[in-house]
Coordinates of C-alpha atoms in Angstrom, one line a residue:
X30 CA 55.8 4.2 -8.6
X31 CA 53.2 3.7 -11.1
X32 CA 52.8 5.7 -14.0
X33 CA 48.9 5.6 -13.0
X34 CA 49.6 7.2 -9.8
X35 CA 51.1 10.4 -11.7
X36 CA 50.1 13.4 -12.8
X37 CA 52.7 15.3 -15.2
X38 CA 52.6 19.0 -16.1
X39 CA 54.7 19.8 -19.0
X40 CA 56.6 23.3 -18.9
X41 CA 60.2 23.7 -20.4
X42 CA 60.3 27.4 -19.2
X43 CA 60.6 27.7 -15.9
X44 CA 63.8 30.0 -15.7
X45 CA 62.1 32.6 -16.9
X46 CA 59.9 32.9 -13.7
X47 CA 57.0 34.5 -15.9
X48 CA 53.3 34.4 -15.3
X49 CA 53.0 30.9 -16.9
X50 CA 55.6 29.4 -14.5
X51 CA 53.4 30.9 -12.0
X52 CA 50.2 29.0 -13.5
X53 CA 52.0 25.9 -13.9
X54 CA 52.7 26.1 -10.0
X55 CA 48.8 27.0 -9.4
X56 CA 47.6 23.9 -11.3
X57 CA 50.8 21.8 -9.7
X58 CA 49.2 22.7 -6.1
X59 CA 45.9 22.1 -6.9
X60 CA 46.5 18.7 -8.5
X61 CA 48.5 17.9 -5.3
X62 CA 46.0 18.7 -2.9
X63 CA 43.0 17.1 -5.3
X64 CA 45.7 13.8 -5.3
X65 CA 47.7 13.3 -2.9
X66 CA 48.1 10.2 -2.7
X67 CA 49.6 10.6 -6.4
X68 CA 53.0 12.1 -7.5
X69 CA 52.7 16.0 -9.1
X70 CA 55.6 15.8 -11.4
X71 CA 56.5 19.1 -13.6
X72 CA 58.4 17.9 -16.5
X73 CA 60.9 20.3 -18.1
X74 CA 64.0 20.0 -20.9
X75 CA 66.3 22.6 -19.5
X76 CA 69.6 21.8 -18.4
X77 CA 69.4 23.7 -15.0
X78 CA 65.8 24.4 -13.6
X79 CA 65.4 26.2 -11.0
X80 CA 64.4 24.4 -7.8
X81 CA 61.0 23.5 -7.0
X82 CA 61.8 25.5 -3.3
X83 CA 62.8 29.0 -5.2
X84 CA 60.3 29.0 -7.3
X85 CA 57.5 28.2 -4.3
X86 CA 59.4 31.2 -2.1
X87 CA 59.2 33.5 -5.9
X88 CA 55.6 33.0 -6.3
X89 CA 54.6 32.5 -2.5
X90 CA 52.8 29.3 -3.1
X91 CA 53.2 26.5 -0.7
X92 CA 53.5 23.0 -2.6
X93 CA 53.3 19.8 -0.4
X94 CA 55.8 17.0 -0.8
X95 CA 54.7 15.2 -3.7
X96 CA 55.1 17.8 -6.3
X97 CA 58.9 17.6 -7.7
X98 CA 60.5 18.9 -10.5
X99 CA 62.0 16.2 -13.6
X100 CA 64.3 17.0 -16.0
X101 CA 64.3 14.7 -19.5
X102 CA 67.8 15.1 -20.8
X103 CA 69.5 14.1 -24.0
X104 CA 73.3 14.9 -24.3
X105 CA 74.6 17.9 -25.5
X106 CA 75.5 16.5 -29.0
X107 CA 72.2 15.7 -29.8
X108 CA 70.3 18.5 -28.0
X109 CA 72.7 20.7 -31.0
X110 CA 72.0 18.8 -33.6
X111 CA 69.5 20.6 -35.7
X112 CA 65.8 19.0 -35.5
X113 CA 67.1 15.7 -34.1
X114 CA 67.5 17.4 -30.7
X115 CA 64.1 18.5 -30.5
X116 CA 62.6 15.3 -32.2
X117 CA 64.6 13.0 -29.8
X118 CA 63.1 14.8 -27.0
X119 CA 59.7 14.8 -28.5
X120 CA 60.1 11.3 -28.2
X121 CA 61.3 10.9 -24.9
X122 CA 58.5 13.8 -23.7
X123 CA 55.5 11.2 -25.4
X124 CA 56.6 8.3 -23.8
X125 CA 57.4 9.9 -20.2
X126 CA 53.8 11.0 -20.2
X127 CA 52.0 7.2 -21.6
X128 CA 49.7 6.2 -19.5
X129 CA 49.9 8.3 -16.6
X130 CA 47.1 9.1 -14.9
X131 CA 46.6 13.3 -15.9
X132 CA 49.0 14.8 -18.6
X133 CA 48.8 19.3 -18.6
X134 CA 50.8 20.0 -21.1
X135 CA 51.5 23.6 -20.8
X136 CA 54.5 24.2 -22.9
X137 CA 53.0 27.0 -24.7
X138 CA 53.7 25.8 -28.4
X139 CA 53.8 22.0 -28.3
X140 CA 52.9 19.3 -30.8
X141 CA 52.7 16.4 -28.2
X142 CA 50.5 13.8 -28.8
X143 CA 48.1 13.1 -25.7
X144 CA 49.0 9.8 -25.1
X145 CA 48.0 10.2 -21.1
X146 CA 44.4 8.6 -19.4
X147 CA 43.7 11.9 -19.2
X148 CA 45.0 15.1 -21.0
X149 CA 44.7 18.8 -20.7
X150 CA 46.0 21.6 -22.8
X151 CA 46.4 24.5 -21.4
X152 CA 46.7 27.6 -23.9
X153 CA 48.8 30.8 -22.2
X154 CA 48.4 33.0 -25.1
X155 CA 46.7 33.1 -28.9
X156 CA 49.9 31.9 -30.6
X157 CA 49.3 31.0 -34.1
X158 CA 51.1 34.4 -35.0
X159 CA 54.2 32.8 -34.4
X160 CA 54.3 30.6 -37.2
X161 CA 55.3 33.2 -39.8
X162 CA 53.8 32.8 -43.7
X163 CA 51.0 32.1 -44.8
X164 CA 51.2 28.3 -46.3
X165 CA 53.3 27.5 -42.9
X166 CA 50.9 28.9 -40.2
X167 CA 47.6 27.1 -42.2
X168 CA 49.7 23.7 -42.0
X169 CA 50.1 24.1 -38.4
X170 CA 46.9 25.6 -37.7
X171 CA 45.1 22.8 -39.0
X172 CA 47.6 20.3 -37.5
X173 CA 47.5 22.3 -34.2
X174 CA 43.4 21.8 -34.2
X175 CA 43.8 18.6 -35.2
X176 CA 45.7 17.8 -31.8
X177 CA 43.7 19.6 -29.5
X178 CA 40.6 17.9 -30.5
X179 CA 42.6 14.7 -29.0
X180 CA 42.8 16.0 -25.8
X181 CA 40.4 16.2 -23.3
X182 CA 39.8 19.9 -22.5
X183 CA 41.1 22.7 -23.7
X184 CA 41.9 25.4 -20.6
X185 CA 42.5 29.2 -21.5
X186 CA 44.0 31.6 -19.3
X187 CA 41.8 34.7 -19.7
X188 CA 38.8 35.3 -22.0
X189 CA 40.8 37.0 -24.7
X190 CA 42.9 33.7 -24.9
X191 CA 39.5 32.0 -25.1
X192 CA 37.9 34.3 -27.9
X193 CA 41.2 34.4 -29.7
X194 CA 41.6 30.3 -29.9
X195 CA 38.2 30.2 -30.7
X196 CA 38.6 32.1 -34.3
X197 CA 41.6 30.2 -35.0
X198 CA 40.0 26.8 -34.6
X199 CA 36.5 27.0 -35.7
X200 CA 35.0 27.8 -32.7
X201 CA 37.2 25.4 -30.3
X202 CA 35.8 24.5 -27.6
X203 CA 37.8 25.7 -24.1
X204 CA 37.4 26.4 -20.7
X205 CA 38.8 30.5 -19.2
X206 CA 40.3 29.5 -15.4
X207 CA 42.2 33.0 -14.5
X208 CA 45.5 32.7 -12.9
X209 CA 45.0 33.8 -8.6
X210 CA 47.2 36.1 -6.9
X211 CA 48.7 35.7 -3.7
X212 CA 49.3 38.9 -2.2
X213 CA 52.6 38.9 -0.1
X214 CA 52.7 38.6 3.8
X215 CA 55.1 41.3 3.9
X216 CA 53.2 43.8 1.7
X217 CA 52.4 47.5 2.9
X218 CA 48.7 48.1 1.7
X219 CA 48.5 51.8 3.1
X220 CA 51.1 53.9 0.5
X221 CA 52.1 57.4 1.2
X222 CA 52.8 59.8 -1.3
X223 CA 55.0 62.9 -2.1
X224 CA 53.4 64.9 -4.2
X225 CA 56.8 65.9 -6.1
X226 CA 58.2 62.3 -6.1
X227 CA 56.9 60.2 -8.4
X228 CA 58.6 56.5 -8.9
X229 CA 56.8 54.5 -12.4
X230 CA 57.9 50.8 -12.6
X231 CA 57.8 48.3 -15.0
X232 CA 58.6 44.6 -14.2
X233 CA 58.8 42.4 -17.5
X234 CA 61.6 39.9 -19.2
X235 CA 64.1 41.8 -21.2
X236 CA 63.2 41.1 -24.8
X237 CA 62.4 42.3 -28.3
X238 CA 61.4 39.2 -29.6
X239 CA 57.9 37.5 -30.0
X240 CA 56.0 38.6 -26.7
X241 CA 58.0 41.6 -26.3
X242 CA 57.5 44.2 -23.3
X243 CA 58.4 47.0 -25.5
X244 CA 61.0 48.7 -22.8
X245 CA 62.1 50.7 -25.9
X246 CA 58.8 52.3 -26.3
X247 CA 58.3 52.9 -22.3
X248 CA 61.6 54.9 -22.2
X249 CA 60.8 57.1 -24.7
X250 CA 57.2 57.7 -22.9
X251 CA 58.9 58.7 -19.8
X252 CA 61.4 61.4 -21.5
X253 CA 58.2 62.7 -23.2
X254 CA 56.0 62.5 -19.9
X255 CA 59.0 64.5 -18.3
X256 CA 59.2 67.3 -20.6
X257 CA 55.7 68.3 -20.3
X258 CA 55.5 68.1 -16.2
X259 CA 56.7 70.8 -14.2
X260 CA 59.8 70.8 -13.3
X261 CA 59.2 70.5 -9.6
X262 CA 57.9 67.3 -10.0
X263 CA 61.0 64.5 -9.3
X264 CA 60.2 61.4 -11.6
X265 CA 62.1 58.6 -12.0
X266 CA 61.7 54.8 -13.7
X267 CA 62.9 51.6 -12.6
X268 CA 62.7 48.5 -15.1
X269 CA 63.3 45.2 -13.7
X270 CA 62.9 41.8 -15.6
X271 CA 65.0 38.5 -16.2
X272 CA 67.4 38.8 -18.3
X273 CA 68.4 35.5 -20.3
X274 CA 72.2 35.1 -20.3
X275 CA 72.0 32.3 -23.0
X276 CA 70.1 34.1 -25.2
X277 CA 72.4 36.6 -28.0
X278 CA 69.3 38.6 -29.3
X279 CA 68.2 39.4 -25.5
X280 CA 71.6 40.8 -23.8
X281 CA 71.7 42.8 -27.6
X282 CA 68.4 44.3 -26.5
X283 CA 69.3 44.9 -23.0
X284 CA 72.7 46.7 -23.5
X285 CA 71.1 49.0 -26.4
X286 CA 68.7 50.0 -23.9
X287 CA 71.4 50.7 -21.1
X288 CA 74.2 52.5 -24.0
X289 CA 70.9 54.8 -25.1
X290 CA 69.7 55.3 -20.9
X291 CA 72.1 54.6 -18.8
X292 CA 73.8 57.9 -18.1
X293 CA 70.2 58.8 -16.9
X294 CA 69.8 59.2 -13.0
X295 CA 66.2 59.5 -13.4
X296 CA 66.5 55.9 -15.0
X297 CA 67.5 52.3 -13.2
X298 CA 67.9 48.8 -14.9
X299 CA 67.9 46.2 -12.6
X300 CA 67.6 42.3 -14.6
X301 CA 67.8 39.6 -12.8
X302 CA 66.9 40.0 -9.5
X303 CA 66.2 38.8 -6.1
X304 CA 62.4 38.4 -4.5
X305 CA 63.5 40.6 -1.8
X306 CA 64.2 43.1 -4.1
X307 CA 61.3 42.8 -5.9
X308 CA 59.3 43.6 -2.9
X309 CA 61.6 46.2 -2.0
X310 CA 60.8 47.9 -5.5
X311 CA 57.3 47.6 -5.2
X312 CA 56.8 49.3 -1.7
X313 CA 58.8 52.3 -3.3
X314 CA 57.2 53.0 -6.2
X315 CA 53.6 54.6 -7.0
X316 CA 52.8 53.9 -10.9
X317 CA 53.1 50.5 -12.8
X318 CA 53.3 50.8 -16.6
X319 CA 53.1 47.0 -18.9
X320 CA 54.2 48.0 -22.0
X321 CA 53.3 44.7 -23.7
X322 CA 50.6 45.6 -27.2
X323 CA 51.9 49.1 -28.0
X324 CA 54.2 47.9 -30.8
X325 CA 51.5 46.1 -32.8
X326 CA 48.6 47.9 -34.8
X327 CA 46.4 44.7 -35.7
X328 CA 44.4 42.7 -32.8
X329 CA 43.2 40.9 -36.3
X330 CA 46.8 40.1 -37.1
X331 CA 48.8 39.7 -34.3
X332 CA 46.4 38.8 -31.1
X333 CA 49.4 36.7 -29.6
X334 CA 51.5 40.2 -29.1
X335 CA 48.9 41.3 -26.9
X336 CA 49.2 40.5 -23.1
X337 CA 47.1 37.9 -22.8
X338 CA 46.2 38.1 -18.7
X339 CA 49.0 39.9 -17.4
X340 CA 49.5 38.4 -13.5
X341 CA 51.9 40.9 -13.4
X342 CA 49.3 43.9 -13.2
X343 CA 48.0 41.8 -10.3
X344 CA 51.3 41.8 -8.3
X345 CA 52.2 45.4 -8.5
X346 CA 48.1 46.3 -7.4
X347 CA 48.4 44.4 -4.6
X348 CA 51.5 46.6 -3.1
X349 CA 49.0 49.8 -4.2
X350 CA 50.9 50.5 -7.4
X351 CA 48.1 52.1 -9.8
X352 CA 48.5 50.6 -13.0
X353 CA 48.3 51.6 -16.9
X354 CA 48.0 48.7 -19.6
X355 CA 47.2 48.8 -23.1
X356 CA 43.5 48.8 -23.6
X357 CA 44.0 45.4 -25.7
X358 CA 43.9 42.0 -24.4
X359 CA 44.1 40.6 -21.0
X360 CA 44.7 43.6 -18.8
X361 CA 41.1 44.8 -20.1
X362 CA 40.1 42.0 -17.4
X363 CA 42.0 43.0 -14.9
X364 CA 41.7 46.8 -15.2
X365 CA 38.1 46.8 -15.9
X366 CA 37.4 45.8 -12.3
X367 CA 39.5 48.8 -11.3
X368 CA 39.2 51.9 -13.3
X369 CA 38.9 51.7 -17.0
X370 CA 40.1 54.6 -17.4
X371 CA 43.6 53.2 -16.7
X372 CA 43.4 51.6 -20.0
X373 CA 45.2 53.0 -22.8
X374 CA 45.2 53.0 -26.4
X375 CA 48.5 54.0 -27.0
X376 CA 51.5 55.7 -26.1
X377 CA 50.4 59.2 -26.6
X378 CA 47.2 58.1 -24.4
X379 CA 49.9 56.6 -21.8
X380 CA 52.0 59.7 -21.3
X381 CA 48.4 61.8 -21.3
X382 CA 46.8 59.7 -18.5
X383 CA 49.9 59.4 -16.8
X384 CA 50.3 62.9 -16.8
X385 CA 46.9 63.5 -15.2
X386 CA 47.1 61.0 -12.8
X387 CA 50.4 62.5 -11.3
X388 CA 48.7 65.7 -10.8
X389 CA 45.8 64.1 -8.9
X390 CA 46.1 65.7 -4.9
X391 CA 47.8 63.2 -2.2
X392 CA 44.5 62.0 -0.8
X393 CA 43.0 61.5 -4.4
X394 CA 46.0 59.1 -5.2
X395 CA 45.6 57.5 -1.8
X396 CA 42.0 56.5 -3.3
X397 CA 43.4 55.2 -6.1
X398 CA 46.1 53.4 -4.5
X399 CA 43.3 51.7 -2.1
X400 CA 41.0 51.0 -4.5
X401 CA 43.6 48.9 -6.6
X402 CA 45.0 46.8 -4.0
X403 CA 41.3 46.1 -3.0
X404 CA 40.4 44.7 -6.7
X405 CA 42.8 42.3 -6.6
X406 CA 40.9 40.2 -4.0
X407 CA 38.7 39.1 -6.8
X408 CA 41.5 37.0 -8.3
X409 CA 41.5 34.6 -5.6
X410 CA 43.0 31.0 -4.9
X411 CA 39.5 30.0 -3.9
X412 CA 38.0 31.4 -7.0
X413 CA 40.2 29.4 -9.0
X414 CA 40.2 25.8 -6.9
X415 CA 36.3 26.6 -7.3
X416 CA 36.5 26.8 -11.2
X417 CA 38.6 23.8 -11.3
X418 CA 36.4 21.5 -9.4
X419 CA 33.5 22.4 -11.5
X420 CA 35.9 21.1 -14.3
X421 CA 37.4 17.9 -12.2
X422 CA 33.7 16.7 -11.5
X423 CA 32.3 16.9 -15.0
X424 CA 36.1 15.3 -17.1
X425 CA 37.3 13.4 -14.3

C-alpha cells in the first residue's frame, strides 16, 4: 500500500491502558470511518503491545478493519544502549511517517519532526514541568514551540491543557476536542444504597513518579475519614490500577503501600486487572475519589501534575459512582456540569465533603447517584465526531 493512503497515529504507551490510549483509539475510529478507504495505522515502540481487539473490548469502542496496530523495533542491543536506542528509533519513527497522508503524533513528549502531508499534535497534558532546571526546560521549551509551529494544528484535550500550552508557548495556537465516553452495555444506572455500607474507589496506575495518583495520600484520607464517622457506619476502599512489572520505582511504590495497608480488611489492592472486574468494582461501590493534584502546591509551577481531563471521572459516573476530584485542572470540567461542590481543594476538604456526603439520607444519595450518571451524556461520541469535522473541513 501507499504511504499516501495512510494515516499513522503515534502512541508508544499503550500497555498502560490510560485515558490517552483511550483518545488515541477515539481519533483511530474516527479517522477510520472519515477514510476508509485508507489504512489507520497506530504506531508504537514497545516490545509487546497489547492487541488492537483487547484494547477495543477495554475501552468499548468498535474499530473497523483497517485500523491495525505496528510495532517499529530495533534489537535489544541497541534499544539498551544509552541515547542510541532512542535516537535510532527516532529515526526509524520520522521516516515510517514521510509522506503519509495524516501523521497524529500523540506520544505525549515527542521531538518528531512532521515530516507527513498532513500533521497533528495532539497535547494530553501541560508537560514542560518535566524537563527539570531551569536552562534545560527553556532549551526545550523553545525547541518544543519551535516544532509545533511545523505542524498543522495543535489539538488539546481539555481547556486547561489549552490555557496551560498557551502560557508556555506565547499564546500557541490549539484546538480543545474532549475525550467521549462510552458508557458500558452492561452498566446498572439505578444504585441502591445501605446507609451503613459505604464502598470509596479509586482507579488509577500505580505510581509515584511524574503524573502520580497520590494512593499514598488517599490512604491516609480514608483512616482519617474513618476516625471521625460513627462507628456504625462500615467503610471500606478498593484501589485498582495497572501496575507496570518492568518498571523498579513502580512495584517499590506498590508494595510500600501494601507492607503499610495490607493487614487492613477495610482496604483492597487489586493492580492489574481484568474489564470484567472493573465493571464488577464499579457496580459495588458508591464514591470515586482521583487523587491526582493533592501533592503539588503551585498550578504556576507544576500545571502538568494536575489531571489534565480525567476520563476516568467519566467512567466511574456513568456506573452512578459520585465523584470527588481536586478542584485544579481538568476534573473542574467535568465536575462543574455535575455539582461543584464535589470539587476539592485539598485533602482536609476531601475527608470534610466526603464525610458529609456519607451522611446524606438513602434517597438524597440516590439523587446524587442519578444526577451523575446523567451528566455524563454531555461527553458524547457525537459531540466529539462533531468537533472534529469542524476541524477536518477547515485543515483538510
Amino acid at each position: 500500500m501507499l504511504h499516501s493512503d495512510q494515516i499513522i497515529l503515534l502512541n508508544s504507551n499503550l500497555g498502560t491502558k490510560g485515558g490517552g490510549e483511550n483518545s488515541t483509539l477515539q481519533f483511530a475510529k474516527y479517522f477510520s470511518e472519515k477514510y476508509p478507504n485508507k489504512s489507520v495505522i497506530i504506531l508504537t515502540s514497545e516490545i509487546k503491545p497489547p492487541t488492537l481487539d483487547s484494547l477495543s473490548v477495554y475501552f468499548g469502542l468498535k474499530m473497523t478493519e483497517n485500523v491495525s496496530i505496528e510495532t517499529i523495533r530495533i534489537s535489544e542491543f541497541k534499544r539498551n544502549i544509552p541515547y542510541l536506542g532512542k535516537f535510532l528509533l527516532y529515526l526509524k519513527f520520522l521516516f515510517r511517517v514521510r509522506n503519509v497522508f495524516l501523521f497524529l503524533n500523540h506520544a505525549n513528549i515527542s521531538f518528531l519532526f512532521p515530516y507527513a502531508k498532513k500533521n497533528i499534535y495532539l497535547i494530553m497534558f501541560p508537560f514542560t514541568a518535566y524537563w527539570g532546571k531551569i536552562y534545560v526546560r527553556l532549551i526545550k521549551t523553545r525547541l518544543m514551540g519551535f516544532l509545533l509551529s511545523r505542524y498543522d494544528l495543535v489539538i488539546a484535550n481539555s481547556e486547561f491543557t489549552q490555557l496551560e500550552i498557551g502560557k508556555a508557548w506565547n499564546g500557541l495556537f490549539s484546538k480543545v476536542v474532549q475525550p467521549y465516553f462510552i458508557p458500558s452495555k452492561h452498566l446498572t444506572r439505578n444504585k441502591s444504597f445501605k446507609q451503613n455500607q459505604i464502598g470509596i474507589l479509586t482507579i488509577s496506575r500505580f505510581t509515584s513518579e511524574g503524573h502520580s495518583k497520590n494512593q499514598d495520600l488517599l490512604l491516609e484520607c480514608f483512616v482519617k475519614l474513618r476516625k471521625i464517622l460513627s462507628p456504625e457506619i462500615q467503610l471500606s476502599y478498593t484501589l485498582i490500577g495497572s501496575l507496570d512489572e518492568n518498571s523498579d520505582n513502580d512495584k517499590k511504590y506498590y508494595n510500600s503501600l501494601i507492607e503499610k495497608y495490607g493487614n487492613d480488611s477495610n482496604i483492597r489492592f487489586h493492580p492489574n486487572v481484568s474489564f470484567k472486574e472493573l465493571e464488577k468494582a464499579y457496580s459495588e461501590h458508591d464514591i470515586f475519589w482521583l487523587g491526582t493534584g493533592f501533592d503539588r502546591d503551585s498550578l504556576q509551577i507544576s500545571p502538568a501534575y494536575y489531571e489534565h481531563f480525567g476520563i476516568v471521572l467519566l467512567e466511574a459516573m456513568s456506573y452512578g459512582l459520585v465523584p470527588f476530584a481536586c478542584d485544579r485542572g481538568g476534573p473542574v470540567e467535568i465536575l462543574s456540569r455535575f455539582e461543584k461542590s464535589f470539587l476539592v481543594n485539598d485533602l482536609n476538604d476531601l475527608i470534610e465533603k466526603t464525610s458529609l456526603y456519607i451522611n446524606l439520607s438513602e434517597s438524597e444519595k440516590v439523587l446524587m447517584s442519578k444526577k451523575a450518571s446523567e451528566t455524563v451524556s454531555y461527553f458524547n461520541e457525537n459531540q466529539f465526531i462533531k468537533k472534529m469535522d469542524e476541524i477536518v473541513s477547515i485543515y483538510f
